[in-house]
Amino acid sequence: MLYASDDAFIDFAVDNEKGWRELEVPPMTMLTIRYEDVRAIENTEFRFIPQERKGTS
């Protein structure tokens, strides 16, 4: 699996490779992919809650 913020990077990296497909993943989504069945991809909403660490303010 590859990720890039701009699809041009992936297009360049896998230019002549066969078998690639794009996964449409909305922002703030976590994907779960299990090796037993890599095609059964689960999408889960991911909520990022920023928190301040002690001693860093």
Short mmCIF file of N, CA and C in Angstrom, two decimals:
data_model
loop_
_atom_site.label_atom_id
_atom_site.label_comp_id
_atom_site.label_asym_id
_atom_site.label_seq_id
_atom_site.Cartn_x
_atom_site.Cartn_y
_atom_site.Cartn_z
N MET A 1 0.85 -1.16 0.00
CA MET A 1 0.00 0.00 0.00
C MET A 1 0.90 1.22 0.00
N LEU A 2 0.53 2.19 -0.80
CA LEU A 2 1.26 3.45 -0.88
C LEU A 2 0.32 4.60 -0.54
N TYR A 3 0.87 5.64 0.04
CA TYR A 3 0.11 6.85 0.32
C TYR A 3 0.92 8.05 -0.12
N ALA A 4 0.23 9.01 -0.70
CA ALA A 4 0.87 10.28 -1.04
C ALA A 4 -0.20 11.36 -1.00
N SER A 5 0.19 12.54 -0.61
CA SER A 5 -0.75 13.65 -0.58
C SER A 5 -1.08 14.14 -1.99
N ASP A 6 -0.24 13.82 -2.94
CA ASP A 6 -0.48 14.18 -4.34
C ASP A 6 -0.31 12.92 -5.18
N ASP A 7 -1.35 12.54 -5.94
CA ASP A 7 -1.29 11.29 -6.69
C ASP A 7 -0.22 11.26 -7.76
N ALA A 8 0.33 12.41 -8.13
CA ALA A 8 1.41 12.44 -9.13
C ALA A 8 2.64 11.67 -8.64
N PHE A 9 2.91 11.69 -7.34
CA PHE A 9 4.06 10.95 -6.79
C PHE A 9 3.89 9.45 -6.99
N ILE A 10 2.69 8.96 -6.74
CA ILE A 10 2.44 7.53 -6.92
C ILE A 10 2.43 7.17 -8.39
N ASP A 11 1.81 8.02 -9.22
CA ASP A 11 1.82 7.77 -10.66
C ASP A 11 3.25 7.62 -11.17
N PHE A 12 4.16 8.44 -10.70
CA PHE A 12 5.56 8.36 -11.10
C PHE A 12 6.21 7.08 -10.57
N ALA A 13 5.93 6.73 -9.32
CA ALA A 13 6.58 5.57 -8.68
C ALA A 13 6.15 4.24 -9.29
N VAL A 14 4.90 4.12 -9.69
CA VAL A 14 4.40 2.83 -10.20
C VAL A 14 4.01 2.92 -11.67
N ASP A 15 4.67 3.80 -12.40
CA ASP A 15 4.33 4.12 -13.78
C ASP A 15 3.99 2.91 -14.64
N ASN A 16 4.86 1.92 -14.68
CA ASN A 16 4.65 0.78 -15.57
C ASN A 16 4.20 -0.49 -14.85
N GLU A 17 3.93 -0.41 -13.58
CA GLU A 17 3.52 -1.58 -12.81
C GLU A 17 2.04 -1.89 -13.07
N LYS A 18 1.70 -3.14 -13.07
CA LYS A 18 0.32 -3.56 -13.28
C LYS A 18 -0.29 -4.01 -11.95
N GLY A 19 -1.60 -3.96 -11.86
CA GLY A 19 -2.28 -4.48 -10.68
C GLY A 19 -2.58 -3.46 -9.60
N TRP A 20 -2.23 -2.21 -9.83
CA TRP A 20 -2.50 -1.16 -8.84
C TRP A 20 -3.92 -0.65 -9.00
N ARG A 21 -4.54 -0.31 -7.89
CA ARG A 21 -5.84 0.35 -7.96
C ARG A 21 -5.91 1.40 -6.87
N GLU A 22 -6.65 2.44 -7.16
CA GLU A 22 -6.78 3.54 -6.22
C GLU A 22 -7.88 3.24 -5.21
N LEU A 23 -7.62 3.52 -3.95
CA LEU A 23 -8.64 3.43 -2.91
C LEU A 23 -9.12 4.83 -2.60
N GLU A 24 -10.39 5.07 -2.78
CA GLU A 24 -10.96 6.36 -2.44
C GLU A 24 -11.18 6.39 -0.93
N VAL A 25 -10.38 7.17 -0.24
CA VAL A 25 -10.45 7.23 1.22
C VAL A 25 -10.70 8.68 1.64
N PRO A 26 -11.82 8.92 2.31
CA PRO A 26 -12.09 10.29 2.75
C PRO A 26 -11.08 10.73 3.81
N PRO A 27 -10.88 12.03 3.95
CA PRO A 27 -9.98 12.53 5.00
C PRO A 27 -10.44 12.04 6.37
N MET A 28 -9.50 11.88 7.25
CA MET A 28 -9.75 11.44 8.63
C MET A 28 -10.41 10.06 8.68
N THR A 29 -9.90 9.16 7.85
CA THR A 29 -10.38 7.79 7.81
C THR A 29 -9.23 6.85 8.11
N MET A 30 -9.48 5.88 8.95
CA MET A 30 -8.49 4.86 9.27
C MET A 30 -8.88 3.59 8.52
N LEU A 31 -7.92 2.97 7.86
CA LEU A 31 -8.16 1.72 7.15
C LEU A 31 -7.61 0.56 7.96
N THR A 32 -8.38 -0.51 8.04
CA THR A 32 -7.90 -1.74 8.66
C THR A 32 -7.81 -2.78 7.56
N ILE A 33 -6.60 -3.33 7.37
CA ILE A 33 -6.36 -4.35 6.35
C ILE A 33 -5.72 -5.54 7.05
N ARG A 34 -6.40 -6.65 7.02
CA ARG A 34 -5.89 -7.86 7.67
C ARG A 34 -5.25 -8.79 6.63
N TYR A 35 -4.15 -9.40 7.00
CA TYR A 35 -3.43 -10.23 6.04
C TYR A 35 -4.23 -11.46 5.62
N GLU A 36 -5.20 -11.90 6.46
CA GLU A 36 -5.99 -13.08 6.10
C GLU A 36 -6.84 -12.83 4.86
N ASP A 37 -7.30 -11.58 4.67
CA ASP A 37 -8.11 -11.24 3.51
C ASP A 37 -7.87 -9.76 3.20
N VAL A 38 -6.84 -9.48 2.43
CA VAL A 38 -6.45 -8.08 2.18
C VAL A 38 -7.49 -7.32 1.37
N ARG A 39 -8.43 -8.01 0.76
CA ARG A 39 -9.48 -7.32 0.00
C ARG A 39 -10.63 -6.84 0.88
N ALA A 40 -10.73 -7.35 2.09
CA ALA A 40 -11.80 -6.96 3.01
C ALA A 40 -11.32 -5.77 3.84
N ILE A 41 -11.28 -4.61 3.23
CA ILE A 41 -10.76 -3.41 3.88
C ILE A 41 -11.88 -2.74 4.67
N GLU A 42 -11.60 -2.42 5.92
CA GLU A 42 -12.59 -1.76 6.77
C GLU A 42 -12.23 -0.28 6.91
N ASN A 43 -13.20 0.58 6.73
CA ASN A 43 -13.03 2.03 6.93
C ASN A 43 -13.63 2.41 8.27
N THR A 44 -12.90 3.19 9.03
CA THR A 44 -13.39 3.70 10.31
C THR A 44 -13.06 5.18 10.40
N GLU A 45 -14.04 5.97 10.86
CA GLU A 45 -13.77 7.40 11.03
C GLU A 45 -12.72 7.57 12.12
N PHE A 46 -11.76 8.43 11.85
CA PHE A 46 -10.67 8.69 12.78
C PHE A 46 -10.81 10.11 13.30
N ARG A 47 -10.98 10.25 14.60
CA ARG A 47 -11.09 11.58 15.19
C ARG A 47 -9.81 11.91 15.91
N PHE A 48 -9.14 12.93 15.46
CA PHE A 48 -7.91 13.39 16.08
C PHE A 48 -8.24 14.50 17.05
N ILE A 49 -7.93 14.29 18.31
CA ILE A 49 -8.19 15.30 19.33
C ILE A 49 -6.83 15.79 19.84
N PRO A 50 -6.43 16.99 19.42
CA PRO A 50 -5.13 17.50 19.87
C PRO A 50 -5.13 17.73 21.38
N GLN A 51 -4.07 17.30 22.01
CA GLN A 51 -3.91 17.48 23.45
C GLN A 51 -2.53 18.00 23.73
N GLU A 52 -2.44 18.85 24.71
CA GLU A 52 -1.15 19.42 25.08
C GLU A 52 -0.46 18.49 26.07
N ARG A 53 0.80 18.23 25.82
CA ARG A 53 1.58 17.43 26.76
C ARG A 53 2.04 18.26 27.93
N LYS A 54 2.11 17.66 29.09
CA LYS A 54 2.57 18.37 30.27
C LYS A 54 4.00 18.86 30.07
N GLY A 55 4.25 20.09 30.43
CA GLY A 55 5.60 20.65 30.35
C GLY A 55 5.97 21.20 28.99
N THR A 56 5.02 21.25 28.04
CA THR A 56 5.35 21.78 26.73
C THR A 56 4.68 23.11 26.43
N SER A 57 4.00 23.68 27.40
CA SER A 57 3.31 24.95 27.14
C SER A 57 4.22 26.14 27.31
#
